[in-house]
Structures are given as structure tokens and as C-alpha cells.
Amino acid sequence: MVTLYDTTLRDGTQREGMSLSVDDKLRIAARLDDLGVHYIEGGFPGSNPKDIEFFERAKSLSLATAKISAFGTTCRKGVAASEDEGLRTLLDTGCEALCIFGKSWDVHVTDALHATLDENLRMVRDSVAHLKAGGRTVFFDAEHFFDGYAANAGYALSVCRAAAEAGADAVVLCDTNGGTLPQAVARVVREVAGALPGVTLGIHAHNDGACAVANSLVAIDAGCTHVQGTANGYGERAGNADLMAIIAGLVLKMGDDCVSADQLRLLTEVSHFIAETANIAPNPHQPYVGASAFAHKGGVHASAAARLPEAYEHIDPARVGNLARVVVSELAGRASLTMKAAELGIDLAGDQATVARVLDGIKDLEHKGYSFETADASLEVMLKKELGTYEPFFTLESFRCLMEKREDGKVTTEATVKIHVGGKRFIATAEGNGPVNALDGALRIAIGKFYPALSAIELSDFKVRVLDESKGTGAVTRVLIESEDGEKSWGTVGVSENIIEASWEALVDSIEFGLSHPRAES
Ligand SMILES: [Zn+2]
């Protein structure tokens, strides 16, 4: 069985424009665990204080399969491993697994590190041995391995040997520049496996030559049993190896049981969840998990595909959760909607007419730009409206936002809401650091005394995306709000041509959901 090592939260976040909060990272880690990934690299604690907070809070995640791993580098030149601050930081994370990188290309050792080749071997050996003595699983990433092997195979091998002899649980061959072709990867991995019998080898590929997934799969074929990649191939430049495609390829085409059939069916859902959490539009043409990955274009082909799918589809899409996925989307089937509703405590099983109506409603909303993948709470509000069980906690008469920028550079925002609740009319005004904050404040003043549970509800995250005009409508703004009450968190969505209106919609859903699911103790 191949070991799956996900580095979305570390190498993946090197992608330009990608930024994850600690909460985002924790949510993503939980979903990667559902998928059955074995190791989740949470970050580089030596380089980023946010990552230290992640490792602290990750201790309270209850993970079924995955172990959290921390990333770092070997000890510095001229410093004993036991005296090295970076290694101490790694051990201090308390992670069961640690991954360190070291140089394996001779010219990088002499010209970038300004160390002797022997000193570099000492750094690798001592660092791995020191972390092993700390009782951890230790992976060694041999940086620039394939370029280093091409330049000086003997030295690149001696770095791997040093790590293995010091006790590394896997020696990971990295194609750091990402330009190696599959035929070279296959040949080199075979040679390394022959030269280092009994050593567990891994592969870490980047996608600069558009071969990262191919390189990972041929490396496994040639003897690697550990593979590193990122969700959806996120990573710097052209990205890392897409772990989604690797997992599907391993299970469906190479007969590996790295994840179970049930876990594999979560592939599409988890991929889209991570994309939405990272505020990156899911790529519809992404292999296996894209919305168009199994979409046949009209006419003869589509009807033939329906009669004899195996003649037109390389796999049954249901096996990776595409088409029949649980995530409610344009492609969702009746069974998956019923299942999702049951998860939300709504019984739709006997009501096919409602299911059909809700599916139409979802399709329509998704066409307008809504996305429910991270907005379960909005989905529940929508289902209740369809079922006629929705009772609003308040009704809006109107709201108004004023923004003022003054000569001295100060910006102030003020919002006024007129609300009806319990048969009475309330007008409240609040200031805020922005329109959403001010609206939230005014709404709380207006309805707070009717609903004391409101004070526990906090908006924890706010994501905005301008959607393009490709869907035939004008450009619209989608707002995703994440809320929490100290016990649970939930997501809501709003869409409008006007960002404040979109925010209001997501805000109202958030409060409606929070008030209808109060905390156990309140
Ligand atoms: Zn990398």
C-alpha cells in the first residue's frame, strides 16, 4: 500500500494568491482525513508563527487515519543537530511525524549553502538521527534530487544513503524544479532502488513540465511507496503533483488500496471543499473531479454514452464521487440530495416531488453563482423554505449603509436597519469598520434582546469572489461567511451584483441558522 503524504497546507500554500487561515487549515485537515490521507503536512513552524498555532490547535482534531506532520530543514552548517533551533522547533510541535529537507545536488551544497560536500552529509545524518532519537517518524526530502542525480549521481545517492542509515522512515526524491520527464524519473528511481535496497523511497514532484502526476505514478511503478502531493495540484509556479489524480490513479488503475472505495467516493467533494475554502474557483476540467470531467457534449455522443458509458468514460465517475456526489450541485442526483438533507436532519426520502423541485432550485441558484459546497447552513435554510417549514426569526423592512472617507484619511461606515420582530418594528444604527461589520452590529442591536443566543454567534471568516460573466448574466459577487458559536461552525452564501446585498444575504442565513441550532448549554 502506498503512503499518501499531503502537503497542501505547506507546499500548496506557496501558490501565488493562496492564503489559508488557521481555521481554514484545520477544516481542510479534517476533510483530508475523511479521504484517508495518511500524513498531513501542516506547515513550516520555523518560518511562520501561524503554523505554530496550527500545530497547537491540530492536537484537538480527532483524526481517524491521518497523522499531522511538521516540515523543516536539516540543522545549519557548523551547528550540531542537538543545538539547532529549527530542529528544536520541529520537535516542540509535538507532531508524530516530521519531514526535513536537505540538499542533494552538489552545486547547491557548494554554491548556495557554501558548505563542503562532507559537511552537508553530516548535517543530513545528524539531523535525521536527532529527530529519530526524539521518537518521531522522520521523512527526508532530498531537494533537487533528479537534477542533482543527473549532475553527480554518486553524491546524490550518498545523501540518500546518509538519511537512510540515520534511520529515515522514507527518503523522498524531489523533483524540485519540476522539469524532469517520466522516462527519466522511472529510470532514476529504479537505479536508486537498486543502489539502496530495503530503503523506503518516496516521490515529491512539481508540475513545471506538466508531468507531476505522471512522474509520481511512474515513480511508484519503479519502486517508490510514499507519494507527496497537494489537493488539486496547488503549489508555486505550475503547481505540485495533484494528489486527487494520484489517489484515483493508484486505486482505480494500479490496484493499490491506499484509500477505501468509500473514501474514494469523497474525492470530488473533498477537492471542491478545499478549493472553496481556499477561495479558488474549482477547475471544471480537472481530471476525475472537475464538473466537466465526465460531461459529454450533446447529440449522438451523449446518448451513446448513456447507453454504453464504458465506451466513452475511462472510469465510472461515481467511483470518485463525481456525478453522484453527495455535495449538492448542478450534477447532484436525487439520492445524494436525500442523503445530504438527512445529514441536516430533514427527511426527504418519501417526497420525490419535493426532491425534484429542490434540485431544480439548486440548479437555478448555482447558475446564478451560488455554491453550497462550503455553505451547508444556507442549503438548510433553502430546504426549509422549499418544504414550507421555514419560519423567519425577523423580517427586513430596509437597510441602509453610509460610508464616509474624510480628508484626514479616516473611513467610517454606518448602517441602519429597520426590522420587524415579534410584531414590533425596530430601528437600529451601528458603526463598523466596514459595511458588513456595521450591518451585523445594527442587526444585533435590533434583535439582540429577543434572541439572547445571538451573542454567542460570531462571524469568523468572510470571503468574496467576483464571478465572471461567462454564465450570461452580468458580473456578480459571491460572499461566503463562516460563523461559529464556540461549539460548531457553519457556512453561508450570498450572491448579488451588489457586494453589500450579497453580504447581507449570507449574514441573514448565518444568523437564522445559528438561532435555530443554539448551543447545547444555552
Ligand atoms: Zn515542493
PDB file of C-alpha atoms in Angstrom, residues 359-500:
ATOM      1  CA  LEU A 359     -32.896  20.046  -7.385  1.00  0.00           C
ATOM      2  CA  ASP A 360     -34.329  22.492  -9.898  1.00  0.00           C
ATOM      3  CA  GLY A 361     -33.989  25.265  -7.342  1.00  0.00           C
ATOM      4  CA  ILE A 362     -30.339  24.385  -6.641  1.00  0.00           C
ATOM      5  CA  LYS A 363     -29.549  24.215 -10.339  1.00  0.00           C
ATOM      6  CA  ASP A 364     -31.067  27.608 -10.828  1.00  0.00           C
ATOM      7  CA  LEU A 365     -29.173  29.119  -7.878  1.00  0.00           C
ATOM      8  CA  GLU A 366     -25.859  27.593  -8.983  1.00  0.00           C
ATOM      9  CA  HIS A 367     -26.422  29.077 -12.388  1.00  0.00           C
ATOM     10  CA  LYS A 368     -26.717  32.455 -10.694  1.00  0.00           C
ATOM     11  CA  GLY A 369     -23.406  31.913  -8.914  1.00  0.00           C
ATOM     12  CA  TYR A 370     -24.329  30.265  -5.602  1.00  0.00           C
ATOM     13  CA  SER A 371     -22.163  27.465  -4.309  1.00  0.00           C
ATOM     14  CA  PHE A 372     -23.283  25.247  -1.458  1.00  0.00           C
ATOM     15  CA  GLU A 373     -20.129  23.203  -1.026  1.00  0.00           C
ATOM     16  CA  THR A 374     -18.989  25.179   1.988  1.00  0.00           C
ATOM     17  CA  ALA A 375     -22.426  26.667   2.721  1.00  0.00           C
ATOM     18  CA  ASP A 376     -24.405  23.843   4.307  1.00  0.00           C
ATOM     19  CA  ALA A 377     -26.289  26.303   6.500  1.00  0.00           C
ATOM     20  CA  SER A 378     -27.633  28.233   3.501  1.00  0.00           C
ATOM     21  CA  LEU A 379     -28.629  24.925   1.974  1.00  0.00           C
ATOM     22  CA  GLU A 380     -30.614  24.059   5.080  1.00  0.00           C
ATOM     23  CA  VAL A 381     -32.371  27.438   5.079  1.00  0.00           C
ATOM     24  CA  MET A 382     -33.201  26.918   1.403  1.00  0.00           C
ATOM     25  CA  LEU A 383     -34.539  23.388   2.021  1.00  0.00           C
ATOM     26  CA  LYS A 384     -36.761  24.658   4.825  1.00  0.00           C
ATOM     27  CA  LYS A 385     -38.138  27.333   2.531  1.00  0.00           C
ATOM     28  CA  GLU A 386     -38.928  24.700  -0.111  1.00  0.00           C
ATOM     29  CA  LEU A 387     -40.599  22.460   2.486  1.00  0.00           C
ATOM     30  CA  GLY A 388     -42.643  25.302   3.918  1.00  0.00           C
ATOM     31  CA  THR A 389     -41.164  24.768   7.401  1.00  0.00           C
ATOM     32  CA  TYR A 390     -39.130  27.959   7.361  1.00  0.00           C
ATOM     33  CA  GLU A 391     -40.080  30.485   9.991  1.00  0.00           C
ATOM     34  CA  PRO A 392     -38.065  33.678   9.813  1.00  0.00           C
ATOM     35  CA  PHE A 393     -36.666  34.976  13.094  1.00  0.00           C
ATOM     36  CA  PHE A 394     -37.114  38.507  11.800  1.00  0.00           C
ATOM     37  CA  THR A 395     -38.165  40.300   8.644  1.00  0.00           C
ATOM     38  CA  LEU A 396     -36.382  43.158   6.996  1.00  0.00           C
ATOM     39  CA  GLU A 397     -38.141  46.352   6.125  1.00  0.00           C
ATOM     40  CA  SER A 398     -34.992  48.041   4.837  1.00  0.00           C
ATOM     41  CA  PHE A 399     -31.322  48.638   5.465  1.00  0.00           C
ATOM     42  CA  ARG A 400     -29.039  51.489   4.546  1.00  0.00           C
ATOM     43  CA  CYS A 401     -25.261  51.836   4.563  1.00  0.00           C
ATOM     44  CA  LEU A 402     -23.322  55.072   4.611  1.00  0.00           C
ATOM     45  CA  MET A 403     -19.609  55.247   4.028  1.00  0.00           C
ATOM     46  CA  GLU A 404     -17.572  58.360   4.578  1.00  0.00           C
ATOM     47  CA  LYS A 405     -13.944  58.968   3.728  1.00  0.00           C
ATOM     48  CA  ARG A 406     -12.572  62.131   5.256  1.00  0.00           C
ATOM     49  CA  GLU A 407      -9.770  64.457   4.378  1.00  0.00           C
ATOM     50  CA  ASP A 408      -7.607  63.026   7.165  1.00  0.00           C
ATOM     51  CA  GLY A 409      -7.817  59.582   5.522  1.00  0.00           C
ATOM     52  CA  LYS A 410     -10.229  58.086   8.084  1.00  0.00           C
ATOM     53  CA  VAL A 411     -13.024  55.916   6.728  1.00  0.00           C
ATOM     54  CA  THR A 412     -16.173  55.360   8.740  1.00  0.00           C
ATOM     55  CA  THR A 413     -19.170  53.214   7.965  1.00  0.00           C
ATOM     56  CA  GLU A 414     -22.601  53.447   9.491  1.00  0.00           C
ATOM     57  CA  ALA A 415     -25.543  51.133   8.904  1.00  0.00           C
ATOM     58  CA  THR A 416     -29.214  51.462   9.813  1.00  0.00           C
ATOM     59  CA  VAL A 417     -31.644  48.540   9.731  1.00  0.00           C
ATOM     60  CA  LYS A 418     -35.422  48.567  10.063  1.00  0.00           C
ATOM     61  CA  ILE A 419     -36.556  45.175  11.280  1.00  0.00           C
ATOM     62  CA  HIS A 420     -39.823  43.560  12.333  1.00  0.00           C
ATOM     63  CA  VAL A 421     -39.645  41.002  15.078  1.00  0.00           C
ATOM     64  CA  GLY A 422     -42.326  39.715  17.462  1.00  0.00           C
ATOM     65  CA  GLY A 423     -44.911  42.032  15.876  1.00  0.00           C
ATOM     66  CA  LYS A 424     -42.842  45.126  16.625  1.00  0.00           C
ATOM     67  CA  ARG A 425     -40.766  47.420  14.480  1.00  0.00           C
ATOM     68  CA  PHE A 426     -37.196  48.241  15.438  1.00  0.00           C
ATOM     69  CA  ILE A 427     -34.780  50.745  14.019  1.00  0.00           C
ATOM     70  CA  ALA A 428     -31.136  50.414  14.947  1.00  0.00           C
ATOM     71  CA  THR A 429     -27.955  52.089  13.830  1.00  0.00           C
ATOM     72  CA  ALA A 430     -24.368  50.944  14.330  1.00  0.00           C
ATOM     73  CA  GLU A 431     -20.895  51.905  13.187  1.00  0.00           C
ATOM     74  CA  GLY A 432     -18.371  49.423  11.917  1.00  0.00           C
ATOM     75  CA  ASN A 433     -15.011  49.065  10.225  1.00  0.00           C
ATOM     76  CA  GLY A 434     -16.843  48.187   7.016  1.00  0.00           C
ATOM     77  CA  PRO A 435     -20.394  47.813   5.724  1.00  0.00           C
ATOM     78  CA  VAL A 436     -20.807  44.160   6.732  1.00  0.00           C
ATOM     79  CA  ASN A 437     -19.483  44.786  10.209  1.00  0.00           C
ATOM     80  CA  ALA A 438     -21.800  47.805  10.607  1.00  0.00           C
ATOM     81  CA  LEU A 439     -24.842  45.887   9.311  1.00  0.00           C
ATOM     82  CA  ASP A 440     -24.064  42.998  11.620  1.00  0.00           C
ATOM     83  CA  GLY A 441     -23.817  45.417  14.533  1.00  0.00           C
ATOM     84  CA  ALA A 442     -27.116  47.142  13.728  1.00  0.00           C
ATOM     85  CA  LEU A 443     -28.928  43.843  13.299  1.00  0.00           C
ATOM     86  CA  ARG A 444     -27.641  42.621  16.658  1.00  0.00           C
ATOM     87  CA  ILE A 445     -28.873  45.775  18.375  1.00  0.00           C
ATOM     88  CA  ALA A 446     -32.271  45.429  16.701  1.00  0.00           C
ATOM     89  CA  ILE A 447     -32.980  41.783  17.526  1.00  0.00           C
ATOM     90  CA  GLY A 448     -30.490  41.024  20.306  1.00  0.00           C
ATOM     91  CA  LYS A 449     -32.975  41.392  23.177  1.00  0.00           C
ATOM     92  CA  PHE A 450     -35.388  38.944  21.527  1.00  0.00           C
ATOM     93  CA  TYR A 451     -32.667  36.419  20.855  1.00  0.00           C
ATOM     94  CA  PRO A 452     -30.021  36.366  23.589  1.00  0.00           C
ATOM     95  CA  ALA A 453     -28.431  33.310  21.910  1.00  0.00           C
ATOM     96  CA  LEU A 454     -27.261  35.746  19.243  1.00  0.00           C
ATOM     97  CA  SER A 455     -24.458  36.954  21.485  1.00  0.00           C
ATOM     98  CA  ALA A 456     -22.705  33.571  21.129  1.00  0.00           C
ATOM     99  CA  ILE A 457     -22.666  33.773  17.334  1.00  0.00           C
ATOM    100  CA  GLU A 458     -19.565  35.232  15.741  1.00  0.00           C
ATOM    101  CA  LEU A 459     -18.608  35.760  12.137  1.00  0.00           C
ATOM    102  CA  SER A 460     -15.231  34.054  11.862  1.00  0.00           C
ATOM    103  CA  ASP A 461     -14.403  34.406   8.193  1.00  0.00           C
ATOM    104  CA  PHE A 462     -15.547  36.317   5.171  1.00  0.00           C
ATOM    105  CA  LYS A 463     -14.613  35.504   1.569  1.00  0.00           C
ATOM    106  CA  VAL A 464     -15.528  37.460  -1.514  1.00  0.00           C
ATOM    107  CA  ARG A 465     -15.205  36.375  -5.108  1.00  0.00           C
ATOM    108  CA  VAL A 466     -16.228  38.244  -8.220  1.00  0.00           C
ATOM    109  CA  LEU A 467     -17.611  35.675 -10.646  1.00  0.00           C
ATOM    110  CA  ASP A 468     -17.055  36.218 -14.328  1.00  0.00           C
ATOM    111  CA  GLU A 469     -19.740  36.897 -16.851  1.00  0.00           C
ATOM    112  CA  SER A 470     -19.440  33.586 -18.651  1.00  0.00           C
ATOM    113  CA  LYS A 471     -22.812  32.433 -17.429  1.00  0.00           C
ATOM    114  CA  GLY A 472     -24.659  35.005 -19.491  1.00  0.00           C
ATOM    115  CA  THR A 473     -25.513  37.289 -16.584  1.00  0.00           C
ATOM    116  CA  GLY A 474     -23.570  40.368 -15.541  1.00  0.00           C
ATOM    117  CA  ALA A 475     -20.587  40.016 -13.222  1.00  0.00           C
ATOM    118  CA  VAL A 476     -21.839  39.066  -9.763  1.00  0.00           C
ATOM    119  CA  THR A 477     -20.210  38.900  -6.358  1.00  0.00           C
ATOM    120  CA  ARG A 478     -20.343  35.802  -4.192  1.00  0.00           C
ATOM    121  CA  VAL A 479     -19.844  36.180  -0.465  1.00  0.00           C
ATOM    122  CA  LEU A 480     -19.114  33.191   1.769  1.00  0.00           C
ATOM    123  CA  ILE A 481     -19.395  33.714   5.513  1.00  0.00           C
ATOM    124  CA  GLU A 482     -18.132  31.268   8.083  1.00  0.00           C
ATOM    125  CA  SER A 483     -19.668  31.612  11.551  1.00  0.00           C
ATOM    126  CA  GLU A 484     -19.170  29.888  14.855  1.00  0.00           C
ATOM    127  CA  ASP A 485     -20.588  29.783  18.363  1.00  0.00           C
ATOM    128  CA  GLY A 486     -17.714  28.160  20.227  1.00  0.00           C
ATOM    129  CA  GLU A 487     -19.282  24.745  19.697  1.00  0.00           C
ATOM    130  CA  LYS A 488     -19.696  24.392  15.949  1.00  0.00           C
ATOM    131  CA  SER A 489     -19.111  26.351  12.782  1.00  0.00           C
ATOM    132  CA  TRP A 490     -21.255  26.771   9.687  1.00  0.00           C
ATOM    133  CA  GLY A 491     -21.028  28.358   6.263  1.00  0.00           C
ATOM    134  CA  THR A 492     -23.471  30.544   4.370  1.00  0.00           C
ATOM    135  CA  VAL A 493     -23.531  32.121   0.929  1.00  0.00           C
ATOM    136  CA  GLY A 494     -24.977  35.211  -0.716  1.00  0.00           C
ATOM    137  CA  VAL A 495     -24.841  36.315  -4.336  1.00  0.00           C
ATOM    138  CA  SER A 496     -25.695  39.666  -5.868  1.00  0.00           C
ATOM    139  CA  GLU A 497     -24.419  42.237  -8.318  1.00  0.00           C
ATOM    140  CA  ASN A 498     -24.026  44.372  -5.180  1.00  0.00           C
ATOM    141  CA  ILE A 499     -21.456  43.191  -2.647  1.00  0.00           C
ATOM    142  CA  ILE A 500     -23.339  44.610   0.359  1.00  0.00           C
TER     143      ILE A 500
END
